[in-house]
Tab-separated table of C-alpha atoms in Angstrom:
chain	number	residue	atom	x	y	z
A	27	MET	CA	0.000	0.000	0.000
A	28	LYS	CA	2.841	2.373	0.978
A	29	LEU	CA	4.797	1.365	-2.129
A	30	GLN	CA	1.755	2.001	-4.335
A	31	ARG	CA	1.387	5.507	-2.854
A	32	ILE	CA	5.076	6.257	-3.537
A	33	HIS	CA	4.585	5.124	-7.150
A	34	ILE	CA	1.576	7.393	-7.569
A	35	ILE	CA	3.431	10.373	-6.091
A	36	PHE	CA	6.434	9.617	-8.339
A	37	ILE	CA	4.292	9.497	-11.495
A	38	PHE	CA	2.555	12.732	-10.488
A	39	SER	CA	5.904	14.439	-9.882
A	40	LEU	CA	7.154	13.254	-13.263
A	41	PHE	CA	4.033	14.498	-15.005
A	42	LEU	CA	4.287	17.821	-13.188
A	43	GLY	CA	7.923	18.126	-14.300
A	44	VAL	CA	6.967	17.554	-17.928
A	45	ILE	CA	4.189	20.147	-17.720
A	46	ILE	CA	6.501	22.694	-16.041
A	47	SER	CA	9.189	22.237	-18.693
A	48	MET	CA	6.601	22.626	-21.479
A	49	GLN	CA	5.345	25.754	-19.775
A	50	VAL	CA	8.833	27.266	-19.508
A	51	LYS	CA	9.341	26.554	-23.219
A	52	SER	CA	6.063	28.277	-24.030
A	53	PHE	CA	7.054	31.341	-22.051
A	54	SER	CA	10.244	31.649	-24.068
A	55	GLY	CA	7.940	31.535	-27.108
A	56	ILE	CA	5.781	34.294	-25.649
A	57	ASN	CA	8.947	36.325	-25.259
A	58	GLU	CA	9.368	36.223	-29.028
A	59	ILE	CA	5.839	37.492	-29.624
A	60	TYR	CA	6.311	40.109	-26.938
A	61	THR	CA	9.330	41.583	-28.724
A	62	ARG	CA	8.559	44.772	-30.597
A	63	ASP	CA	9.427	43.317	-33.993
A	64	ASN	CA	7.384	40.887	-35.969
A	65	ASN	CA	8.787	37.412	-36.525
A	66	THR	CA	8.003	36.802	-40.145
A	67	GLY	CA	9.408	34.102	-42.369
A	68	ILE	CA	11.747	33.708	-45.284
A	69	PHE	CA	8.981	33.527	-47.878
A	70	GLN	CA	7.724	36.908	-46.747
A	71	GLU	CA	11.230	38.357	-47.143
A	72	ILE	CA	11.387	37.095	-50.732
A	73	SER	CA	7.882	38.373	-51.401
A	74	ILE	CA	8.715	41.821	-49.951
A	75	LEU	CA	11.891	42.078	-52.034
A	76	LYS	CA	10.015	41.047	-55.178
A	77	LEU	CA	7.284	43.642	-54.593
A	78	LYS	CA	9.860	46.287	-53.728
A	79	ASN	CA	11.674	45.708	-57.023
A	80	GLU	CA	8.380	45.934	-58.925
A	81	ASP	CA	7.667	49.255	-57.189
A	82	LEU	CA	11.138	50.532	-58.064
A	83	ARG	CA	10.633	49.566	-61.725
A	84	LYS	CA	7.290	51.437	-61.761
A	85	GLU	CA	8.964	54.487	-60.219
A	86	ILE	CA	11.670	54.360	-62.902
A	87	SER	CA	8.947	54.301	-65.611
A	88	VAL	CA	7.262	57.340	-64.037
A	89	ILE	CA	10.524	59.305	-63.810
A	90	GLU	CA	11.543	58.308	-67.370
A	91	GLU	CA	8.178	59.487	-68.693
A	92	ASN	CA	8.596	62.703	-66.737
A	93	LEU	CA	12.066	63.160	-68.205
A	94	SER	CA	10.876	62.624	-71.766
A	95	GLN	CA	8.031	65.143	-71.262
A	96	LEU	CA	10.533	67.714	-70.036
A	97	SER	CA	12.172	67.761	-73.487
A	98	GLY	CA	9.185	69.525	-75.138
A	99	GLN	CA	8.046	73.031	-74.082
A	100	GLU	CA	4.306	72.223	-73.620
A	101	SER	CA	4.716	68.758	-72.211
A	102	ALA	CA	7.394	70.136	-69.881
A	103	VAL	CA	4.844	72.419	-68.226
A	104	GLN	CA	2.462	69.481	-67.753
A	105	ALA	CA	5.263	67.338	-66.352
A	106	LEU	CA	6.095	70.098	-63.893
A	107	LYS	CA	2.444	70.347	-62.835
A	108	ASN	CA	2.240	66.583	-62.281
A	109	GLU	CA	5.402	66.526	-60.229
A	110	LEU	CA	4.338	69.562	-58.238
A	111	GLU	CA	1.017	67.909	-57.403
A	112	LYS	CA	2.716	64.696	-56.297
A	113	TYR	CA	5.156	66.499	-54.018
A	114	LYS	CA	2.410	68.732	-52.591
A	115	LYS	CA	0.561	65.556	-51.558
A	116	LEU	CA	3.660	64.165	-49.853
A	117	SER	CA	5.096	67.293	-48.265
A	118	GLY	CA	2.643	67.640	-45.370
A	119	LYS	CA	2.201	71.342	-46.161
A	120	PHE	CA	-1.068	70.952	-48.089
A	121	ALA	CA	-4.448	69.568	-47.000
A	122	ILE	CA	-5.196	66.110	-48.398
A	123	PHE	CA	-7.955	63.516	-48.265
A	124	GLY	CA	-8.473	59.867	-49.151
A	125	SER	CA	-9.779	56.509	-47.999
A	126	GLY	CA	-8.160	54.626	-45.147
A	127	ILE	CA	-8.505	53.517	-41.554
A	128	THR	CA	-8.806	55.194	-38.165
A	129	LEU	CA	-7.345	53.696	-34.992
A	130	THR	CA	-8.422	54.896	-31.571
A	131	LEU	CA	-6.220	53.967	-28.610
A	132	GLU	CA	-7.572	54.508	-25.125
A	133	GLY	CA	-5.076	55.193	-22.330
A	134	ASP	CA	-1.408	56.009	-22.238
A	135	ILE	CA	1.276	54.569	-24.482
A	136	SER	CA	5.048	55.081	-24.539
A	137	ALA	CA	6.933	56.772	-27.384
A	138	PRO	CA	8.678	53.591	-28.656
A	139	TRP	CA	5.331	51.768	-29.031
A	140	MET	CA	3.773	54.749	-30.792
A	141	VAL	CA	6.796	54.820	-33.118
A	142	ASP	CA	6.257	51.105	-33.783
A	143	LEU	CA	2.577	51.616	-34.552
A	144	ILE	CA	3.182	54.480	-36.985
A	145	ASN	CA	6.035	52.510	-38.552
A	146	GLU	CA	3.710	49.535	-39.038
A	147	LEU	CA	1.050	51.699	-40.689
A	148	PHE	CA	3.576	52.872	-43.283
A	149	ASN	CA	4.918	49.324	-43.564
A	150	ILE	CA	1.513	47.913	-44.532
A	151	GLY	CA	0.923	50.560	-47.183
A	152	ALA	CA	-0.283	53.793	-45.580
A	153	GLU	CA	0.623	56.755	-47.771
A	154	ALA	CA	-0.063	59.372	-45.097
A	155	VAL	CA	-0.566	59.163	-41.323
A	156	ASP	CA	-1.659	61.678	-38.714
A	157	ILE	CA	-2.021	61.429	-34.962
A	158	ASN	CA	-4.553	63.598	-33.101
A	159	GLY	CA	-4.618	65.868	-36.161
A	160	ILE	CA	-0.853	66.248	-36.570
A	161	ARG	CA	0.422	64.789	-39.812
A	162	ILE	CA	3.657	62.798	-39.772
A	163	SER	CA	5.732	64.458	-42.472
A	164	GLY	CA	9.303	65.371	-43.361
A	165	PHE	CA	9.606	68.012	-40.710
A	166	ILE	CA	7.288	66.492	-38.055
A	167	SER	CA	8.238	62.930	-37.274
A	168	GLY	CA	10.055	62.659	-33.919
A	169	ILE	CA	7.906	61.346	-31.090
A	170	ASP	CA	8.703	61.836	-27.408
A	171	SER	CA	6.756	60.692	-24.351
A	172	LEU	CA	6.139	62.848	-21.294
A	173	PRO	CA	5.972	61.702	-17.648
A	174	LYS	CA	2.149	61.883	-17.473
A	175	GLY	CA	1.726	59.479	-20.377
A	176	GLN	CA	1.287	62.170	-23.001
A	177	ILE	CA	2.974	62.066	-26.388
A	178	MET	CA	4.919	65.024	-27.743
A	179	ILE	CA	5.375	65.632	-31.465
A	180	ASN	CA	7.213	68.712	-32.641
A	181	SER	CA	6.492	70.582	-29.365
A	182	SER	CA	2.763	69.704	-29.490
A	183	ILE	CA	1.544	67.741	-26.468
A	184	LEU	CA	-1.048	65.067	-27.292
A	185	THR	CA	-3.162	63.281	-24.699
A	186	ALA	CA	-5.191	60.063	-24.806
A	187	PRO	CA	-7.298	58.936	-26.535
A	188	PHE	CA	-4.840	58.821	-29.422
A	189	VAL	CA	-6.573	58.851	-32.797
A	190	LEU	CA	-4.429	57.805	-35.739
A	191	ASN	CA	-5.622	58.204	-39.324
A	192	ALA	CA	-3.936	56.386	-42.182
A	193	ILE	CA	-4.689	57.074	-45.847
A	194	GLY	CA	-4.290	54.108	-48.183
A	195	GLU	CA	-6.250	51.134	-49.489
A	196	SER	CA	-8.647	50.750	-46.541
A	197	SER	CA	-9.277	47.003	-46.867
A	198	VAL	CA	-5.548	46.201	-47.081
A	199	LEU	CA	-4.722	48.480	-44.159
A	200	TYR	CA	-7.593	47.080	-42.073
A	201	GLU	CA	-6.686	43.464	-42.767
A	202	ASN	CA	-2.965	43.884	-42.148
A	203	ILE	CA	-3.171	45.996	-39.009
A	204	ASN	CA	-5.433	43.359	-37.454
A	205	LEU	CA	-3.156	40.390	-38.268
A	206	SER	CA	-2.825	37.897	-35.451
A	207	GLY	CA	0.468	38.406	-33.601
A	208	GLY	CA	0.797	41.788	-35.314
A	209	ILE	CA	1.431	45.205	-33.847
A	210	LEU	CA	-1.974	45.554	-32.154
A	211	ASP	CA	-1.621	42.195	-30.400
A	212	ARG	CA	1.875	43.149	-29.277
A	213	ILE	CA	0.673	46.505	-27.919
A	214	LYS	CA	-2.163	44.754	-26.087
A	215	MET	CA	0.364	42.356	-24.543
A	216	ALA	CA	2.602	45.231	-23.479
A	217	PHE	CA	-0.359	47.242	-22.127
A	218	PRO	CA	-2.866	44.675	-20.779
A	219	GLY	CA	-6.469	45.833	-20.992
A	220	LYS	CA	-5.757	48.491	-23.610
A	221	ASN	CA	-8.716	49.122	-25.880
A	222	ILE	CA	-7.893	49.713	-29.558
A	223	VAL	CA	-10.656	50.314	-32.106
A	224	VAL	CA	-9.949	50.113	-35.837
A	225	GLU	CA	-12.458	51.445	-38.384
A	226	LYS	CA	-12.443	51.630	-42.177
A	227	LYS	CA	-13.153	55.114	-43.522
A	228	GLU	CA	-14.266	56.251	-46.993
A	229	ILE	CA	-12.905	59.753	-46.492
A	230	ILE	CA	-10.180	60.889	-44.162
A	231	LYS	CA	-9.017	64.481	-44.275
A	232	MET	CA	-5.597	65.633	-43.100
A	233	ASN	CA	-4.379	69.207	-42.844
B	23	MET	CA	-4.986	9.744	13.081
B	24	ASN	CA	-5.743	7.651	10.024
B	25	THR	CA	-8.675	9.949	9.100
B	26	ILE	CA	-6.504	13.073	9.537
B	27	MET	CA	-3.832	11.549	7.291
B	28	LYS	CA	-6.418	10.660	4.675
B	29	LYS	CA	-7.760	14.231	4.709
B	30	TYR	CA	-4.210	15.528	4.467
B	31	TYR	CA	-3.511	13.384	1.361
B	32	LEU	CA	-6.842	14.402	-0.133
B	33	ILE	CA	-6.001	18.106	0.234
B	34	VAL	CA	-2.520	17.551	-1.232
B	35	PHE	CA	-3.955	15.707	-4.257
B	36	ILE	CA	-6.635	18.358	-4.765
B	37	LEU	CA	-3.978	21.097	-4.686
B	38	VAL	CA	-1.772	19.172	-7.115
B	39	GLY	CA	-4.794	18.670	-9.377
B	40	ILE	CA	-5.661	22.372	-9.345
B	41	LEU	CA	-2.054	23.311	-10.026
B	42	LEU	CA	-1.936	20.812	-12.872
B	43	GLY	CA	-5.183	22.192	-14.258
B	44	LEU	CA	-3.824	25.724	-14.134
B	45	PHE	CA	-0.698	24.688	-15.982
B	46	LEU	CA	-2.750	22.906	-18.613
B	47	VAL	CA	-4.955	25.978	-19.128
B	48	PHE	CA	-1.906	28.241	-19.448
B	49	GLN	CA	-0.338	25.725	-21.774
B	50	PHE	CA	-3.269	25.636	-24.187
B	51	LYS	CA	-3.782	29.404	-24.014
B	52	THR	CA	-0.148	30.047	-24.989
B	53	PRO	CA	0.132	31.259	-28.589
B	54	LYS	CA	2.240	28.917	-30.638
B	55	ILE	CA	5.264	30.215	-32.452
B	56	ILE	CA	5.360	29.056	-36.026
B	57	GLN	CA	8.846	28.101	-36.950
B	58	SER	CA	9.933	26.981	-40.352
B	59	SER	CA	12.561	24.337	-40.951
B	60	PHE	CA	14.569	24.261	-44.103
B	61	GLU	CA	17.022	21.802	-45.545
B	62	ILE	CA	20.483	23.193	-46.229
B	63	ASP	CA	20.058	23.143	-50.036
B	64	GLU	CA	16.782	25.017	-49.710
B	65	MET	CA	18.538	27.610	-47.563
B	66	ASP	CA	21.222	28.010	-50.219
B	67	ALA	CA	18.580	28.429	-52.918
B	68	LYS	CA	16.829	31.028	-50.766
B	69	ASP	CA	20.083	32.942	-50.232
B	70	LEU	CA	20.781	32.940	-53.956
B	71	LEU	CA	17.274	34.146	-54.714
B	72	ILE	CA	17.505	36.919	-52.138
B	73	LYS	CA	20.923	37.935	-53.447
B	74	SER	CA	19.579	38.217	-56.993
B	75	PHE	CA	16.710	40.428	-55.767
B	76	LEU	CA	19.121	42.579	-53.750
B	77	ASP	CA	21.482	42.993	-56.713
B	78	GLU	CA	18.562	44.052	-58.880
B	79	GLN	CA	17.357	46.396	-56.126
B	80	SER	CA	20.761	48.121	-55.917
B	81	TYR	CA	20.753	48.653	-59.678
B	82	LEU	CA	17.161	50.011	-59.682
B	83	GLN	CA	17.890	52.360	-56.773
B	84	SER	CA	20.998	53.790	-58.419
B	85	ARG	CA	18.985	54.220	-61.629
B	86	ILE	CA	16.306	56.186	-59.724
B	87	VAL	CA	18.945	58.493	-58.210
B	88	ALA	CA	20.505	59.093	-61.646
B	89	LEU	CA	17.109	59.770	-63.253
B	90	ARG	CA	16.014	62.168	-60.478
B	91	LYS	CA	19.229	64.133	-60.989
B	92	LEU	CA	18.566	64.265	-64.759
B	93	VAL	CA	15.008	65.499	-64.089
B	94	SER	CA	16.353	68.236	-61.792
B	95	GLU	CA	18.842	69.335	-64.471
B	96	ALA	CA	16.079	69.423	-67.116
B	97	GLN	CA	13.885	71.466	-64.756
B	98	THR	CA	16.708	73.944	-64.154
B	99	GLU	CA	17.018	74.337	-67.937
B	100	ILE	CA	13.289	75.135	-68.154
B	101	GLU	CA	13.605	77.580	-65.267
B	102	ILE	CA	16.362	79.443	-67.102
B	103	LYS	CA	14.304	79.566	-70.300
B	104	THR	CA	10.897	80.402	-68.832
B	105	GLU	CA	11.579	81.888	-65.366
B	106	ASN	CA	8.855	79.590	-64.097
B	107	ALA	CA	7.931	80.407	-60.470
B	108	SER	CA	6.716	76.837	-59.900
B	109	ILE	CA	10.285	75.596	-60.039
B	110	ALA	CA	11.136	77.374	-56.787
B	111	LEU	CA	8.152	75.763	-55.053
B	112	LEU	CA	9.093	72.404	-56.548
B	113	ASP	CA	12.646	72.730	-55.217
B	114	ASN	CA	11.362	73.593	-51.741
B	115	LEU	CA	8.984	70.628	-51.725
B	116	LYS	CA	11.774	68.314	-52.852
B	117	LYS	CA	13.907	69.518	-49.927
B	118	ASP	CA	11.017	68.942	-47.499
B	119	ILE	CA	10.392	65.423	-48.763
B	120	GLY	CA	14.046	64.324	-48.955
B	121	LEU	CA	14.675	64.407	-52.691
B	122	THR	CA	17.853	66.479	-52.530
B	123	ASP	CA	21.344	65.716	-51.264
B	124	VAL	CA	22.020	67.384	-47.909
B	125	TYR	CA	25.313	68.441	-46.284
B	126	GLY	CA	26.045	69.885	-42.867
B	127	PRO	CA	27.269	69.252	-39.320
B	128	GLY	CA	25.935	66.246	-37.486
B	129	LEU	CA	26.595	62.760	-36.184
B	130	ASP	CA	27.974	59.586	-37.692
B	131	ILE	CA	26.667	56.665	-35.633
B	132	ILE	CA	27.842	53.088	-36.016
B	133	LEU	CA	26.065	50.173	-34.393
B	134	ASP	CA	26.741	46.491	-34.692
B	135	ASP	CA	25.718	43.185	-33.185
B	136	GLY	CA	27.269	41.993	-29.920
B	137	SER	CA	30.412	39.906	-29.756
B	138	PHE	CA	30.059	36.189	-30.527
B	139	SER	CA	26.649	36.687	-32.146
B	140	ASP	CA	25.847	35.327	-35.590
B	141	ARG	CA	22.944	36.990	-37.351
B	142	GLU	CA	22.563	34.130	-39.845
B	143	SER	CA	22.059	31.414	-37.273
B	144	SER	CA	20.522	33.425	-34.435
B	145	GLU	CA	16.861	33.747	-33.535
B	146	SER	CA	15.458	37.107	-34.576
B	147	SER	CA	14.720	37.953	-30.938
B	148	ASP	CA	18.356	37.359	-29.868
B	149	LEU	CA	19.109	40.344	-27.632
B	150	ARG	CA	22.741	40.364	-28.790
B	151	LEU	CA	21.586	41.434	-32.259
B	152	VAL	CA	20.721	44.974	-33.261
B	153	GLN	CA	16.929	44.864	-33.740
B	154	ALA	CA	14.818	46.846	-36.199
B	155	SER	CA	13.175	48.432	-33.146
B	156	ASP	CA	16.614	49.700	-31.992
B	157	ILE	CA	17.137	51.444	-35.322
B	158	ARG	CA	13.597	52.869	-35.203
B	159	ASP	CA	14.269	54.223	-31.689
B	160	ILE	CA	17.545	55.827	-32.751
B	161	VAL	CA	15.964	57.409	-35.851
B	162	ASN	CA	13.028	58.631	-33.752
B	163	ALA	CA	15.368	60.047	-31.092
B	164	LEU	CA	17.270	61.914	-33.820
B	165	HIS	CA	14.067	63.288	-35.370
B	166	ALA	CA	12.721	64.246	-31.929
B	167	SER	CA	15.994	66.150	-31.450
B	168	SER	CA	15.339	68.167	-34.620
B	169	ALA	CA	17.556	66.276	-37.080
B	170	SER	CA	16.980	67.805	-40.511
B	171	ALA	CA	18.030	64.661	-42.394
B	172	VAL	CA	18.812	61.051	-41.473
B	173	SER	CA	20.184	58.108	-43.448
B	174	ILE	CA	20.814	54.457	-42.660
B	175	ASN	CA	23.569	52.701	-44.605
B	176	ASN	CA	23.340	55.573	-47.079
B	177	GLN	CA	19.577	55.209	-47.559
B	178	ARG	CA	17.698	58.435	-46.943
B	179	ILE	CA	14.985	58.124	-44.292
B	180	LEU	CA	11.680	59.839	-45.068
B	181	ALA	CA	8.753	60.434	-42.723
B	182	THR	CA	7.040	57.514	-44.466
B	183	THR	CA	10.007	55.149	-44.162
B	184	ALA	CA	9.227	51.802	-42.549
B	185	ILE	CA	12.014	50.056	-40.653
B	186	SER	CA	11.003	46.459	-40.164
B	187	SER	CA	12.440	42.984	-39.814
B	188	VAL	CA	11.989	39.708	-41.593
B	189	GLY	CA	13.543	36.945	-39.562
B	190	SER	CA	16.879	38.346	-38.427
B	191	ASN	CA	17.161	40.623	-41.484
B	192	ILE	CA	16.378	44.323	-41.238
B	193	LEU	CA	14.556	46.151	-44.007
B	194	VAL	CA	14.559	49.915	-44.529
B	195	ASN	CA	12.108	51.154	-47.145
B	196	ASN	CA	11.706	47.412	-47.829
B	197	SER	CA	15.390	47.252	-48.821
B	198	HIS	CA	17.638	44.838	-47.000
B	199	ILE	CA	20.419	46.376	-44.869
B	200	ALA	CA	23.242	44.485	-43.191
B	201	PRO	CA	25.400	45.280	-40.146
B	202	PRO	CA	27.400	47.298	-39.294
B	203	PHE	CA	24.627	49.900	-39.444
B	204	GLN	CA	25.759	53.433	-40.169
B	205	ILE	CA	23.240	56.098	-39.212
B	206	LYS	CA	24.035	59.648	-40.245
B	207	ALA	CA	22.117	62.680	-39.008
B	208	ILE	CA	22.395	66.376	-39.771
B	209	GLY	CA	21.391	68.871	-37.101
B	210	ASP	CA	22.422	70.510	-33.839
B	211	VAL	CA	25.063	68.103	-32.546
B	212	GLN	CA	24.440	68.692	-28.828
B	213	MET	CA	20.681	68.214	-29.210
B	214	LEU	CA	21.181	65.042	-31.241
B	215	ILE	CA	23.542	63.558	-28.620
B	216	ALA	CA	21.094	64.470	-25.824
B	217	GLY	CA	18.341	62.672	-27.767
B	218	LEU	CA	20.472	59.523	-28.056
B	219	LYS	CA	21.031	59.519	-24.285
B	220	ASN	CA	17.310	59.865	-23.527
B	221	LYS	CA	16.192	56.518	-22.060
B	222	ASN	CA	12.545	57.418	-22.683
B	223	LEU	CA	13.226	57.388	-26.402
B	224	MET	CA	15.864	54.686	-26.650
B	225	GLY	CA	13.900	51.759	-25.180
B	226	ASP	CA	16.189	49.057	-23.769
B	227	PHE	CA	18.925	49.604	-26.370
B	228	LEU	CA	21.358	51.500	-24.107
B	229	ASP	CA	21.064	48.778	-21.433
B	230	ARG	CA	21.695	46.070	-24.047
B	231	VAL	CA	24.762	47.911	-25.344
B	232	SER	CA	26.493	47.428	-21.986
B	233	LYS	CA	24.935	44.051	-21.151
B	234	TYR	CA	25.533	42.262	-24.469
B	235	ASN	CA	28.498	44.266	-25.686
B	236	LEU	CA	26.655	45.703	-28.701
B	237	SER	CA	28.810	48.119	-30.641
B	238	PHE	CA	27.531	51.720	-30.512
B	239	SER	CA	29.791	54.630	-31.406
B	240	ILE	CA	28.988	58.270	-32.081
B	241	THR	CA	31.325	60.547	-34.024
B	242	ILE	CA	30.736	64.281	-34.331
B	243	SER	CA	31.453	65.645	-37.789
B	244	SER	CA	31.266	69.090	-39.335
B	245	ALA	CA	30.630	67.634	-42.795
B	246	ILE	CA	27.989	64.926	-42.938
B	247	SER	CA	26.674	64.073	-46.371
B	248	ILE	CA	23.239	62.466	-46.779
B	249	PRO	CA	22.017	61.364	-50.216
B	250	LEU	CA	18.601	61.973	-51.756
B	251	TYR	CA	15.908	59.300	-51.411
B	252	ASN	CA	16.394	56.423	-53.838
B	253	GLY	CA	13.059	54.626	-53.510
B	254	ASP	CA	9.528	54.865	-54.839
B	255	LEU	CA	6.936	57.436	-53.732
B	256	LYS	CA	3.289	56.374	-53.641
B	257	THR	CA	0.346	58.772	-53.803
B	258	ASN	CA	-2.317	56.460	-55.254
B	259	TYR	CA	-4.834	57.143	-52.476
B	260	ILE	CA	-3.946	60.749	-51.619
B	261	ASN	CA	-5.935	63.633	-53.116
B	262	LEU	CA	-5.261	67.322	-52.693
B	263	VAL	CA	-8.041	69.414	-51.159
B	264	ASN	CA	-9.256	72.334	-53.345
B	265	GLN	CA	-7.596	71.133	-56.540
């Protein structure tokens, strides 16, 4: 009877050991998810490089067409207008609008995580991003955090809730920002209980 | 005595059962990490494929830089002939966006992986490696300290630049960059250095530099040169108001 009890306790201890070791292994896995960068695979790297090269080829075609238009007096004026319009859209100095998504984050967030979120929006195809009405552009892009959980951009102090707008293909942005294990999941793991709402928008205006 | 002992064992077994149950729940709630496994020949094929894409990318980027310079020259010609006021606005917008070469005083920062680390064989989360998030924090700290231009391994950083990682590789503007990472910034040198020392902005990078022997050096220079942006610019979904 005593021997049987010892056997039972031994088997239980063994089983417990196995479970504990599996658990420890899982936590090291969680650590990977918890890191600020996404752990994507080799196929995605190849796919990104392929798409990037296609984009570069398209850009070369656009610039070559622009260059050829600049050789004639009339077409040169049109080429200038086209280029001017493109750069006005990108500069952050002119009001723009377009389709996209809006993210609303309740509560405080630190500067590095906000940087990661904005970075991810551009990474998944956003062409323009603003936060609480301040557009991220060439001369406004550094983000600092203040002791009371506010965010500071270019001397402007922003408080929660943080509303980020991103102009781009709304369905692509919506799908990619909500990917499992993506930036929103990582923020929620870093700030337990944080509420983040993502909405598709037909028209987003940025000043 | 026998009854007390029985109760004692019962409580112990119940506690062990609960503990076991808790572990099982945690275990099944733990997100699984998907890891791929490749044979060596497949890895070689992948490396070759990536190399061919990177070679093509370098060529395309240098072609874009050359073409943008030709466009600027052609526009200057038109300006001389027509005295077109739009050219001045165009030039200003190009400067704002990052489509001109920039020179001035600033910092030359070099960072590299820790000693005894191997980027090829390491896990992407290896703390001895420079992470994409480290580079993002440094670039953000520089911008927050009023840097007027920043580049990474000679690639101009725009406001729209994404710095991300795929496995242990780091991508800037979706272009692959390899260590050592050279970050150049133009601006007020003292402000830039103060930004790089700000722990609020730098995440855990400064701690990892001392803990894992990551290489991180800052050189002040009176003549930093940062090239114009060599990538694509997308405005497919942006419309101007009042146009």
